Coordinates of C-alpha atoms in Angstrom, one line a residue:
Chain A
X1 CA 0.0 0.2 0.0
X2 CA 1.5 3.2 -0.8
X3 CA 0.9 6.4 1.1
X4 CA 2.4 9.8 0.7
X5 CA 3.5 11.7 3.6
X6 CA 3.8 15.8 3.4
X7 CA 5.5 16.8 6.4
X8 CA 8.0 19.8 6.3
X9 CA 9.8 18.8 9.6
X10 CA 12.6 16.2 8.3
X11 CA 13.5 14.6 11.7
X12 CA 9.6 13.8 12.1
X13 CA 9.4 12.8 8.5
X14 CA 12.2 10.3 8.8
X15 CA 10.8 8.6 11.8
X16 CA 7.2 8.5 9.9
X17 CA 9.2 6.5 7.3
X18 CA 11.2 4.7 9.8
X19 CA 8.1 3.3 11.1
X20 CA 5.6 2.9 8.5
X21 CA 7.9 1.1 6.1
X22 CA 8.6 -2.1 8.1
X23 CA 4.8 -1.9 8.7
X24 CA 4.4 -2.9 4.9
X25 CA 3.9 0.7 3.4
X26 CA 5.4 1.9 0.4
X27 CA 6.3 5.5 1.4
X28 CA 6.7 8.7 -0.7
X29 CA 7.4 11.9 1.1
X30 CA 6.9 15.6 0.2
X31 CA 8.3 18.5 2.3
X32 CA 6.7 21.3 0.8
X33 CA 3.5 22.2 -1.0
X34 CA 4.9 22.2 -4.2
X35 CA 6.4 19.0 -4.0
X36 CA 3.3 17.4 -2.6
X37 CA 1.2 18.9 -5.3
X38 CA 3.3 17.3 -8.2
X39 CA 3.5 13.3 -6.3
X40 CA -0.2 13.9 -5.9
X41 CA -0.5 14.7 -9.9
X42 CA 1.5 11.9 -10.8
X43 CA 0.5 8.9 -8.5
X44 CA -2.5 7.5 -6.8
X45 CA -2.2 6.7 -3.0
X46 CA -4.3 4.5 -0.8
X47 CA -3.6 7.4 2.4
X48 CA -2.1 10.8 2.3
X49 CA -1.0 12.1 5.5
X50 CA -0.6 15.9 5.6
X51 CA 0.9 18.5 7.6
X52 CA -1.2 21.7 7.4
X53 CA 1.5 23.8 8.2
X54 CA 3.9 23.9 5.0
X55 CA 6.6 26.3 4.5
X56 CA 5.2 27.2 0.9
X57 CA 1.3 26.7 1.2
X58 CA -1.1 25.8 3.1
X59 CA -2.0 21.8 3.7
X60 CA -5.8 22.0 3.3
X61 CA -5.3 23.4 -0.1
X62 CA -3.8 20.0 -1.0
X63 CA -6.8 18.5 0.9
X64 CA -9.2 20.7 -1.7
X65 CA -7.4 19.8 -4.6
X66 CA -7.8 16.1 -4.1
X67 CA -11.5 16.1 -3.3
X68 CA -12.0 18.3 -6.6
X69 CA -10.3 15.6 -8.5
X70 CA -12.4 13.2 -6.9
X71 CA -9.7 11.2 -5.4
X72 CA -10.5 8.2 -3.4
X73 CA -7.4 8.7 -1.1
X74 CA -7.8 8.7 2.6
X75 CA -6.7 11.5 4.0
X76 CA -5.3 12.1 7.5
X77 CA -4.3 15.7 8.8
X78 CA -1.0 15.5 11.0
X79 CA -1.3 18.9 13.0
X80 CA 0.4 20.5 15.8
X81 CA -2.8 22.9 15.9
X82 CA -5.2 21.8 18.5
X83 CA -8.5 24.0 18.4
X84 CA -11.6 22.9 17.6
X85 CA -12.0 24.8 14.8
X86 CA -9.0 24.1 12.9
X87 CA -10.2 20.2 13.4
X88 CA -14.0 21.0 12.0
X89 CA -11.8 22.8 9.1
X90 CA -9.6 20.2 8.2
X91 CA -12.7 17.6 8.2
X92 CA -14.7 19.7 6.5
X93 CA -12.2 20.2 3.7
X94 CA -12.3 16.6 3.3
X95 CA -10.0 14.8 5.7
X96 CA -11.1 11.4 6.8
X97 CA -9.1 12.1 10.3
X98 CA -7.3 14.6 12.5
X99 CA -4.3 13.7 14.4
X100 CA -2.7 16.7 16.8
X101 CA 1.2 16.3 17.3
X102 CA 2.8 14.9 18.9
X103 CA 0.9 11.4 18.6
X104 CA 2.2 7.8 19.1
X105 CA 3.5 6.2 16.0
X106 CA 1.4 3.0 16.6
X107 CA -1.8 5.4 16.8
X108 CA -1.1 6.8 13.4
X109 CA -0.4 3.8 12.1
X110 CA -3.8 2.1 13.5
X111 CA -5.6 5.4 12.1
X112 CA -4.2 4.9 8.7
X113 CA -5.3 1.0 8.4
X114 CA -8.6 2.0 9.6
X115 CA -9.2 4.7 7.1
X116 CA -7.9 2.5 4.4
X117 CA -10.4 -0.2 5.4
X118 CA -13.2 2.4 5.5
X119 CA -12.5 3.3 2.2
X120 CA -11.2 0.9 0.0
X121 CA -13.4 -2.2 1.6
X122 CA -16.6 -0.1 2.3
X123 CA -15.7 -1.3 5.8
X124 CA -16.1 -5.0 5.1
X125 CA -12.7 -6.0 4.9
X126 CA -11.7 -8.8 7.4
X127 CA -8.3 -8.3 9.4
X128 CA -7.0 -11.6 9.5
X129 CA -3.8 -12.4 11.6
X130 CA -2.9 -16.1 12.6
X131 CA -6.0 -18.0 13.8
X132 CA -7.7 -14.7 14.1
X133 CA -10.3 -13.2 11.9
X134 CA -11.6 -9.5 13.1
X135 CA -14.8 -8.0 11.4
X136 CA -14.5 -4.4 12.8
X137 CA -17.7 -2.9 11.5
X138 CA -19.8 -5.8 12.7
X139 CA -17.7 -6.0 15.8
X140 CA -16.9 -9.8 15.5
X141 CA -14.2 -11.6 16.0
X142 CA -13.6 -15.4 15.2
X143 CA -10.6 -17.6 16.5
X144 CA -10.2 -20.7 14.3
X145 CA -13.6 -20.1 13.1
X146 CA -15.3 -20.0 16.2
X147 CA -16.6 -16.6 17.7
X148 CA -14.9 -15.0 20.6
X149 CA -16.9 -13.3 23.1
X150 CA -15.1 -10.0 23.4
X151 CA -16.6 -6.5 24.4
X152 CA -16.1 -3.7 22.4
X153 CA -13.2 -2.5 24.4
X154 CA -11.2 -5.8 24.0
X155 CA -12.1 -5.5 20.3
X156 CA -10.7 -2.1 19.7
X157 CA -7.4 -3.0 21.8
X158 CA -7.2 -6.3 19.7
X159 CA -7.3 -4.5 16.6
X160 CA -5.1 -1.6 17.8
X161 CA -2.1 -4.6 18.4
X162 CA -3.0 -6.4 15.1
X163 CA -2.6 -2.9 13.3
X164 CA 0.9 -2.7 14.8
X165 CA 1.5 -6.2 14.6
X166 CA 5.4 -7.1 15.4
X167 CA 5.9 -3.6 16.5
X168 CA 6.2 -3.0 20.1
X169 CA 3.2 -0.9 21.4
X170 CA 3.6 1.2 24.6
X171 CA 1.2 0.9 27.3
X172 CA 0.9 4.8 27.4
X173 CA -0.1 4.7 23.7
X174 CA -2.7 1.8 24.4
X175 CA -4.3 3.7 27.4
X176 CA -4.2 6.9 24.9
X177 CA -6.0 5.0 22.0
X178 CA -8.7 3.3 24.1
X179 CA -9.4 5.9 26.5
X180 CA -8.5 9.3 25.1
X181 CA -6.3 12.0 26.3
X182 CA -8.0 13.1 29.3
X183 CA -8.7 9.9 31.2
X184 CA -4.5 9.3 30.9
X185 CA -4.2 10.8 34.5
X186 CA -7.3 9.3 36.0
X187 CA -5.8 5.4 35.5
X188 CA -3.0 4.0 36.1
X189 CA -1.0 1.4 33.5
X190 CA -2.9 -1.2 35.9
X191 CA -6.0 -0.8 33.7
X192 CA -3.9 -1.4 30.4
X193 CA -2.3 -4.5 32.2
X194 CA -6.1 -5.8 33.2
X195 CA -7.5 -5.2 29.7
X196 CA -4.7 -7.1 28.2
X197 CA -4.9 -9.8 30.8
X198 CA -8.5 -10.3 30.2
X199 CA -7.9 -10.3 26.5
X200 CA -5.3 -12.8 26.5
X201 CA -7.5 -15.0 28.5
X202 CA -10.4 -15.0 26.4
X203 CA -8.1 -15.6 23.3
X204 CA -6.4 -18.4 24.8
X205 CA -9.8 -19.9 26.0
X206 CA -11.0 -19.9 22.6
X207 CA -8.0 -22.1 21.2
X208 CA -6.0 -19.1 19.6
X209 CA -2.1 -19.0 20.2
X210 CA -0.7 -16.4 22.4
X211 CA 0.2 -13.8 20.3
X212 CA 0.7 -11.0 23.2
X213 CA 4.3 -10.6 24.2
X214 CA 5.0 -8.5 27.0
X215 CA 8.0 -6.2 26.4
X216 CA 9.0 -5.4 30.1
X217 CA 8.9 -2.0 31.3
X218 CA 7.4 -0.5 27.6
X219 CA 4.5 -2.3 26.5
X220 CA 3.4 -5.0 24.5
X221 CA 4.0 -7.0 20.9
X222 CA 1.5 -8.5 19.0
X223 CA 3.4 -11.1 16.9
X224 CA 3.1 -14.9 15.3
X225 CA 6.0 -16.2 17.2
Chain B
X1 CA -18.1 64.7 45.1
X2 CA -18.0 65.6 41.4
X3 CA -15.1 68.3 40.3
X4 CA -17.5 71.4 39.3
X5 CA -19.7 71.0 42.7
X6 CA -16.4 70.7 44.5
X7 CA -14.9 73.7 42.5
X8 CA -18.0 75.9 43.3
X9 CA -18.3 74.8 47.0
X10 CA -14.7 75.9 47.6
X11 CA -15.7 79.0 45.8
X12 CA -18.5 79.6 47.6
X13 CA -16.8 79.5 51.2
X14 CA -13.8 81.0 50.2
X15 CA -16.4 84.2 48.9
X16 CA -18.9 83.8 52.2
X17 CA -15.6 83.9 54.6
X18 CA -13.9 86.7 52.7
X19 CA -17.0 88.7 52.5
X20 CA -17.5 87.7 56.2
X21 CA -14.0 89.4 57.2
X22 CA -14.0 91.7 55.0
X23 CA -17.5 93.1 56.0
X24 CA -16.5 93.2 59.5
X25 CA -13.2 94.9 58.8
X26 CA -14.8 97.1 57.2
X27 CA -17.6 97.9 59.6
X28 CA -14.9 98.5 62.0
X29 CA -13.0 101.0 60.1
X30 CA -15.9 102.8 59.0
X31 CA -16.5 103.1 62.8
X32 CA -13.5 104.3 63.8
X33 CA -13.2 106.7 60.8
X34 CA -16.6 108.1 61.3
X35 CA -16.0 108.3 65.4
X36 CA -12.6 109.9 64.6
X37 CA -14.4 112.7 62.5
X38 CA -16.7 113.4 65.1
X39 CA -14.3 113.5 68.0
X40 CA -12.4 116.0 65.9
X41 CA -15.7 118.2 65.5
X42 CA -16.4 117.7 69.4
X43 CA -12.8 118.7 70.2
X44 CA -13.0 121.7 68.1
X45 CA -16.7 122.7 69.8
X46 CA -14.8 122.3 73.2
X47 CA -12.3 124.6 72.7
X48 CA -14.9 127.3 71.5
X49 CA -16.7 126.4 74.9
X50 CA -13.6 127.1 76.6
X51 CA -12.9 130.1 74.9
X52 CA -16.1 131.5 75.5
X53 CA -18.1 130.1 78.8
X54 CA -20.8 132.7 79.2
X55 CA -22.3 132.3 76.0
X56 CA -22.2 128.6 76.3
X57 CA -23.3 128.3 80.1
X58 CA -26.5 130.4 78.4
X59 CA -27.0 128.2 75.8
X60 CA -27.1 125.3 77.6
X61 CA -29.7 126.4 80.0
X62 CA -32.0 126.8 77.2
X63 CA -31.3 123.5 76.0
X64 CA -32.2 124.2 72.8
X65 CA -32.8 121.3 70.7
X66 CA -30.8 121.6 67.5
X67 CA -28.2 119.1 66.1
X68 CA -25.5 119.7 68.7
X69 CA -26.9 119.5 72.2
X70 CA -24.7 120.9 75.1
X71 CA -25.8 120.6 78.2
X72 CA -24.1 121.7 81.5
X73 CA -24.5 120.9 85.2
X74 CA -22.4 121.9 88.4
X75 CA -20.1 119.3 89.5
X76 CA -19.3 119.0 93.0
X77 CA -17.6 115.9 92.8
X78 CA -14.1 117.7 92.6
X79 CA -12.9 115.5 89.2
X80 CA -11.1 117.5 86.6
X81 CA -11.5 116.1 83.3
X82 CA -10.2 117.3 79.9
X83 CA -12.1 115.7 77.6
X84 CA -13.3 112.1 77.5
X85 CA -14.9 111.0 74.3
X86 CA -17.9 108.2 74.6
X87 CA -20.8 107.0 73.0
X88 CA -24.4 107.4 74.3
X89 CA -28.1 107.7 73.5
X90 CA -30.2 110.7 73.8
X91 CA -34.0 110.9 74.0
X92 CA -35.3 113.2 70.7
X93 CA -38.2 114.9 71.9
X94 CA -39.3 115.8 68.4
X95 CA -38.7 112.1 67.0
X96 CA -39.8 110.6 70.2
X97 CA -37.4 108.1 70.0
X98 CA -33.7 107.2 71.4
X99 CA -30.5 108.7 68.9
X100 CA -27.1 107.2 68.9
X101 CA -24.8 110.1 69.7
X102 CA -21.4 110.7 70.5
X103 CA -20.0 112.5 73.6
X104 CA -17.5 114.6 74.9
X105 CA -17.6 116.0 78.3
X106 CA -15.2 118.1 80.1
X107 CA -15.1 120.4 83.3
X108 CA -14.8 124.0 83.2
X109 CA -13.8 125.9 86.4
X110 CA -15.4 129.1 85.7
X111 CA -16.6 132.1 88.4
X112 CA -15.8 130.0 91.3
X113 CA -17.6 127.1 90.2
X114 CA -16.8 124.1 88.6
X115 CA -19.2 123.0 85.7
X116 CA -19.3 119.6 83.6
X117 CA -20.1 120.2 80.1
X118 CA -21.3 117.6 77.6
X119 CA -21.5 117.9 73.9
X120 CA -23.4 115.6 71.9
X121 CA -23.3 115.0 68.4
X122 CA -25.7 112.6 66.7
X123 CA -24.6 109.5 65.1
X124 CA -27.6 108.6 63.3
X125 CA -26.4 110.1 59.7
X126 CA -23.0 108.2 59.8
X127 CA -24.5 105.2 61.7
X128 CA -27.0 104.9 58.7
X129 CA -24.2 105.6 56.1
X130 CA -22.4 102.4 57.8
X131 CA -25.6 100.2 57.7
X132 CA -26.0 101.2 54.2
X133 CA -22.4 100.3 53.1
X134 CA -22.6 97.0 55.1
X135 CA -25.5 96.2 53.5
X136 CA -24.2 96.7 49.8
X137 CA -21.6 94.2 50.6
X138 CA -23.9 91.7 51.8
X139 CA -25.5 92.4 48.3
X140 CA -22.5 92.3 46.7
X141 CA -21.6 89.1 48.5
X142 CA -24.8 87.3 47.2
X143 CA -24.5 88.9 43.9
X144 CA -21.0 87.2 44.1
X145 CA -22.2 83.9 45.0
X146 CA -24.7 83.8 41.9
X147 CA -21.9 85.0 40.0
X148 CA -20.2 82.0 40.7
X149 CA -23.0 79.6 39.9
X150 CA -23.5 81.4 36.5
X151 CA -19.5 81.0 36.3
X152 CA -19.8 77.3 37.1
X153 CA -22.7 76.8 34.7
X154 CA -21.2 78.6 31.7
X155 CA -17.4 79.0 31.7
X156 CA -16.2 75.6 33.8
X157 CA -18.4 73.2 32.0
X158 CA -17.2 74.4 28.7
X159 CA -13.3 74.5 30.1
X160 CA -13.7 71.2 31.5
X161 CA -15.4 69.5 28.6
X162 CA -12.6 68.1 26.9
X163 CA -11.8 66.7 30.1
X164 CA -14.9 64.6 30.7
X165 CA -15.3 64.0 27.2
X166 CA -11.9 62.2 27.8
X167 CA -13.0 60.3 31.4
X168 CA -16.2 58.9 29.0
X169 CA -13.9 57.2 26.4
X170 CA -11.6 56.0 28.9
X171 CA -14.6 54.3 30.6
X172 CA -15.3 52.8 27.6
X173 CA -11.9 51.0 27.0
X174 CA -12.2 47.4 27.1
X175 CA -8.8 45.5 26.5
X176 CA -8.8 43.1 23.3
X177 CA -11.5 45.4 21.5
X178 CA -9.5 48.2 19.7
X179 CA -7.7 51.6 20.9
X180 CA -9.7 54.5 21.7
X181 CA -9.2 58.2 19.8
X182 CA -9.2 60.7 22.2
X183 CA -9.4 63.8 20.2
X184 CA -7.9 67.2 20.3
X185 CA -8.0 70.0 22.8
X186 CA -6.8 73.4 22.8
X187 CA -6.5 73.3 26.4
X188 CA -2.6 72.0 27.0
X189 CA -3.1 69.8 29.7
X190 CA -6.0 68.1 28.4
X191 CA -4.1 67.8 24.9
X192 CA -1.4 66.1 26.5
X193 CA -3.8 64.1 28.5
X194 CA -5.5 62.9 25.5
X195 CA -2.4 62.1 23.5
X196 CA -0.9 60.1 26.4
X197 CA -4.3 58.3 26.7
X198 CA -4.3 57.2 22.9
X199 CA -0.9 55.9 23.2
X200 CA -1.5 54.3 26.3
X201 CA -4.5 52.4 25.2
X202 CA -3.2 51.8 21.6
X203 CA 0.0 50.3 23.5
X204 CA -1.9 48.1 25.7
X205 CA -3.7 46.6 22.8
X206 CA -1.2 45.9 20.9
X207 CA 0.7 44.4 23.5
X208 CA -2.6 42.2 24.7
X209 CA -2.9 41.0 21.0
X210 CA 0.6 40.3 20.5
X211 CA 0.9 38.2 23.7
X212 CA -2.2 36.4 22.7
X213 CA -0.7 35.6 19.4
X214 CA 2.6 34.7 21.3
X215 CA 1.1 32.1 23.7
X216 CA -1.0 30.7 20.7
X217 CA 2.3 30.5 18.6
X218 CA 4.4 29.0 21.8
X219 CA 2.3 25.9 22.7
X220 CA 2.2 25.3 19.0
X221 CA 5.5 25.6 18.2
X222 CA 6.8 23.5 21.2
X223 CA 4.6 20.4 19.8
X224 CA 6.7 19.7 16.7
X225 CA 10.0 19.0 18.7
X226 CA 8.1 16.9 20.8
X227 CA 6.5 14.9 18.5
X228 CA 10.1 14.5 17.1
X229 CA 11.4 13.3 20.5
X230 CA 8.5 10.7 20.8
X231 CA 8.9 9.7 17.5
X232 CA 12.5 8.8 17.8
X233 CA 12.3 7.3 21.2
X234 CA 9.0 4.9 19.8
X235 CA 11.4 3.9 17.3
X236 CA 14.3 3.1 19.5
X237 CA 12.1 1.1 21.7
X238 CA 11.4 -1.3 18.5
X239 CA 15.0 -2.5 19.1
X240 CA 15.7 -6.0 19.8
X241 CA 18.8 -5.6 21.5
X242 CA 18.4 -3.2 24.6
X243 CA 19.4 -4.0 27.6
X244 CA 16.8 -3.7 30.7
X245 CA 18.4 -0.6 32.0
X246 CA 18.2 1.2 28.5
X247 CA 14.9 0.2 28.4
X248 CA 14.2 1.7 31.4
X249 CA 15.8 4.9 30.0
X250 CA 14.4 5.1 27.0
X251 CA 11.0 4.8 28.6
X252 CA 11.6 7.5 31.0
X253 CA 12.5 9.8 28.4
X254 CA 9.3 8.8 26.6
X255 CA 7.0 9.8 29.8
X256 CA 8.6 13.1 30.0
X257 CA 8.1 14.0 26.7
X258 CA 4.6 12.8 27.2
X259 CA 3.8 14.7 30.1
X260 CA 6.0 17.8 28.5
X261 CA 3.3 17.9 25.6
X262 CA 0.3 17.2 27.8
X263 CA 1.2 20.4 29.9
X264 CA 1.9 22.2 27.0
X265 CA -1.6 21.5 25.7
X266 CA -3.4 21.9 28.9
X267 CA -1.4 25.5 29.5
X268 CA -2.4 26.1 25.6
X269 CA -5.9 25.5 26.6
X270 CA -5.8 27.6 29.5
X271 CA -4.5 30.2 27.5
X272 CA -7.2 30.0 25.0
X273 CA -10.0 30.2 27.6
X274 CA -8.5 33.1 29.1
X275 CA -8.0 35.0 25.9
X276 CA -11.9 34.4 25.0
X277 CA -11.1 32.4 21.9
X278 CA -14.2 29.8 23.0
X279 CA -17.1 32.2 21.8
X280 CA -19.7 29.8 20.6
X281 CA -22.2 30.1 23.9
X282 CA -25.1 28.0 23.6
X283 CA -27.8 26.3 26.2
X284 CA -25.9 23.0 27.2
X285 CA -28.4 20.2 28.7
X286 CA -25.8 20.0 31.8
X287 CA -27.5 16.9 32.9
X288 CA -26.3 14.7 29.8
X289 CA -23.2 15.8 29.9
X290 CA -22.4 15.2 33.5
X291 CA -24.2 11.6 32.8
X292 CA -22.1 10.9 29.6
X293 CA -18.9 11.9 30.9
X294 CA -19.3 9.9 34.5
X295 CA -20.5 6.7 32.3
X296 CA -16.7 7.2 30.8
X297 CA -15.3 7.2 34.3
X298 CA -17.0 4.1 35.3
X299 CA -14.5 1.7 34.9
X300 CA -11.7 3.5 36.9
X301 CA -14.2 4.1 39.7
X302 CA -14.9 0.8 39.9
X303 CA -11.1 -0.1 39.2
X304 CA -10.5 1.4 42.7
X305 CA -13.6 0.3 44.6
X306 CA -14.9 3.7 44.4
X307 CA -18.4 3.9 44.8
X308 CA -19.9 6.7 42.9
X309 CA -23.8 7.9 44.0
X310 CA -25.5 10.5 41.7
X311 CA -28.5 12.9 41.8
X312 CA -28.8 14.2 38.5
X313 CA -32.3 15.2 37.5
X314 CA -32.7 15.9 33.5
X315 CA -33.4 18.8 32.0
X316 CA -31.0 21.0 34.0
X317 CA -29.3 23.5 31.4
X318 CA -26.5 25.6 31.6
X319 CA -25.1 28.4 29.1
X320 CA -21.7 28.1 27.9
X321 CA -19.6 27.0 24.9
X322 CA -20.1 23.3 24.1
X323 CA -16.5 22.3 24.2
X324 CA -15.9 23.8 27.3
X325 CA -19.2 22.3 28.8
X326 CA -17.1 19.0 28.3
X327 CA -13.8 20.1 29.5
X328 CA -15.5 21.7 32.6
X329 CA -17.0 18.3 33.5
X330 CA -14.2 16.0 32.9
X331 CA -11.8 18.1 34.8
X332 CA -14.2 18.0 37.8
X333 CA -14.8 14.5 37.7
X334 CA -11.1 13.4 37.0
X335 CA -10.3 15.4 39.9
X336 CA -12.6 13.9 42.4
X337 CA -11.1 10.2 41.5
X338 CA -7.2 11.2 41.0
X339 CA -7.5 12.7 44.6
X340 CA -9.8 9.7 46.0
X341 CA -8.8 7.1 48.0
X342 CA -8.9 3.0 47.2
X343 CA -12.5 2.2 48.7
X344 CA -13.7 5.9 48.7
X345 CA -16.7 7.6 47.6
X346 CA -17.9 9.6 45.0
X347 CA -21.3 11.8 44.9
X348 CA -22.1 14.0 42.4
X349 CA -25.4 16.3 42.9
X350 CA -26.8 18.5 40.4
X351 CA -29.6 20.8 40.8
X352 CA -31.0 24.1 39.1
X353 CA -28.1 26.6 38.9
X354 CA -26.0 24.2 41.3
X355 CA -23.6 21.2 41.0
X356 CA -21.9 19.5 43.8
X357 CA -18.9 17.2 43.7
X358 CA -18.2 15.4 47.0
X359 CA -15.3 13.0 47.1
X360 CA -13.5 11.3 50.1
X361 CA -10.1 11.9 50.0
X362 CA -6.8 12.6 52.3
X363 CA -6.2 15.7 54.2
X364 CA -5.2 18.5 52.0
X365 CA -1.9 20.0 52.7
X366 CA -2.8 23.7 52.2
X367 CA -6.2 25.6 52.0
X368 CA -8.1 24.1 49.2
X369 CA -8.8 27.4 47.4
X370 CA -5.3 27.2 46.3
X371 CA -5.8 24.1 44.2
X372 CA -7.1 26.6 41.5
X373 CA -4.1 28.0 41.1
X374 CA -1.7 26.4 38.5
X375 CA 0.2 23.5 38.8
X376 CA -0.8 22.9 42.3
X377 CA -1.1 19.1 42.9
X378 CA -1.8 17.2 46.2
X379 CA 0.8 15.2 47.5
X380 CA 0.6 11.7 45.4
X381 CA -1.3 13.2 42.4
X382 CA -0.6 11.9 39.1
X383 CA -2.4 14.8 37.0
X384 CA -0.8 17.9 35.7
X385 CA -1.7 20.1 38.6
X386 CA -3.8 22.2 35.6
X387 CA -7.3 20.5 35.8
X388 CA -8.8 22.9 38.5
X389 CA -7.0 25.7 37.0
X390 CA -9.0 24.9 33.9
X391 CA -12.0 24.7 35.5
X392 CA -11.6 27.9 37.2
X393 CA -10.7 29.8 34.2
X394 CA -13.3 28.5 32.5
X395 CA -16.0 29.5 35.5
X396 CA -14.0 33.2 35.7
X397 CA -14.9 33.4 32.3
X398 CA -18.8 33.1 32.8
X399 CA -18.8 34.3 36.2
X400 CA -19.9 31.0 37.8
X401 CA -18.9 30.5 41.4
X402 CA -16.8 27.8 42.4
X403 CA -16.0 26.5 46.0
X404 CA -13.8 24.1 47.2
X405 CA -14.3 23.2 50.8
X406 CA -12.7 20.0 52.8
X407 CA -14.9 18.7 55.9
X408 CA -13.0 15.6 56.8
X409 CA -13.0 13.2 55.1
X410 CA -15.0 14.7 52.2
X411 CA -13.8 17.2 49.6
X412 CA -16.3 19.1 48.3
X413 CA -16.8 21.3 44.8
X414 CA -19.6 23.3 44.5
X415 CA -20.3 25.1 41.0
X416 CA -22.6 27.5 40.8
X417 CA -23.8 28.8 37.4
X418 CA -27.1 30.5 35.6
X419 CA -28.8 29.0 33.2
X420 CA -29.7 32.7 31.9
X421 CA -27.6 34.4 29.5
X422 CA -23.9 35.1 31.1
X423 CA -21.7 38.0 30.1
X424 CA -19.2 34.9 27.8

């Protein structure tokens, strides 16, 4: 799956590529408006990540251009601006998601997959991993063909881990993904641990392999072996 | 007291005092002068009498009632009087009343006897004169007073007009709503005043706008480097060959970068609330806002064995920006849970215009009202220390009352709000 990353901050751009390429994306980059514009005209992408504050133009105009062309690419805005107005403006311009910097790379990854799923497969795509089949829109999970009874929250957690398979996912990012930013301070990492524990138990009970590996002091990794 | 009234008052008091003193002095001077004149005349007449005692003795015996009267009597007391002046009254047989007179008396040795002469001069004309003069002076004083009032209306009002206009304009100045033009004046001091006020309000407005812009830019600018740090750290954590020690250090960098970023985010929010960047005031269903947010927190509450009880009737409204409504409630609830104890209690009660949140918790180390200050945290708080500051900023903006009290073992926050239009 090819994605275009439009970001003028070089270090951040490198980080994004370093994280996303091993995850299976083919990444094209652009550090300014002109380059991004050119690339958009030349190729089609599954998903485009756009930073709004480009040195030579407004990222929103890129989005407008894409929409005018009738592009079916998913658009995720990555921006340091967090005001509600900006968020609304971005989504109204046609973006599919809006992520405020700084964000967890794992969170970005999960959102990219979610957007692509929605757009390319009308949400009917099944997510397959090892013994597991997840139907995100239907909120159903099957292990070896048998349904697994998971709470919404647990399915969300599973989807998050699967989206970031073979990557170390921090407890912080799991907490933030499941419960949002403001609740971060309310809970401790105990909650994340509890959720993981419950998920693991249910999966094992359903006859699934234990894909959840604990990375001590940091978080978890969802991997085949 | 108003400027013109005070000025007038001073002038009036001054006028009255001056006229009073002047009148008294004038009166005194007049009296002395007239007496002196009379005395001089009396002395002349005394000399006349002494030089021609026969004639005057006869005249005195006749006691003819004309202008100056002369009375003589034999005086056997043996005293010798050269000439003594004094005031007295004399009965006028024709006018039938007492007249004020100035007298001189003296003794004269004549043909073997001592005679006491008294010459009387009428003071009536001079008294009348004095009275008239004093009356004129009083009338003059009154005229003066009337004049002062006229001056106040016609002159002072005009004189100070530019000043009063400037005062009205200054009252209209609201920071952040532009500078005010203060106009010109042909009175030097008022011109100076206007010029200074103009430049001052302009400077204040500019500084304020710059500060506003700076604050929002700063928080925004900080996010990008933080994003870079977090991304690099997250990449590092992907490595397989990290020692435990390295993992801990890297994670510590990560958490602190995260803390910085959340702090930055919250401070930015605070700045935006205080700078009036939330203008979408609506009537919000407060009941459902609170219920929705309590549900979201339920998991934490039960994880800490905190029992949550609520009294939330429906259809209670509040007027504020919908985004701020959620932020307000979330921060209040978050605070009540973070500072709670395991197995503690949380009670939320909503009524018309009033929201009470009571939670068990440890004894506060300081006066709970201080918690609304920035970056104040309880001893074991995992929070940023900004939650209650954000609550207070929202309350200040909409003029809600907020009160934090501690009655062992309960912490109680009470929010008083209005459902009608508040100045936002």
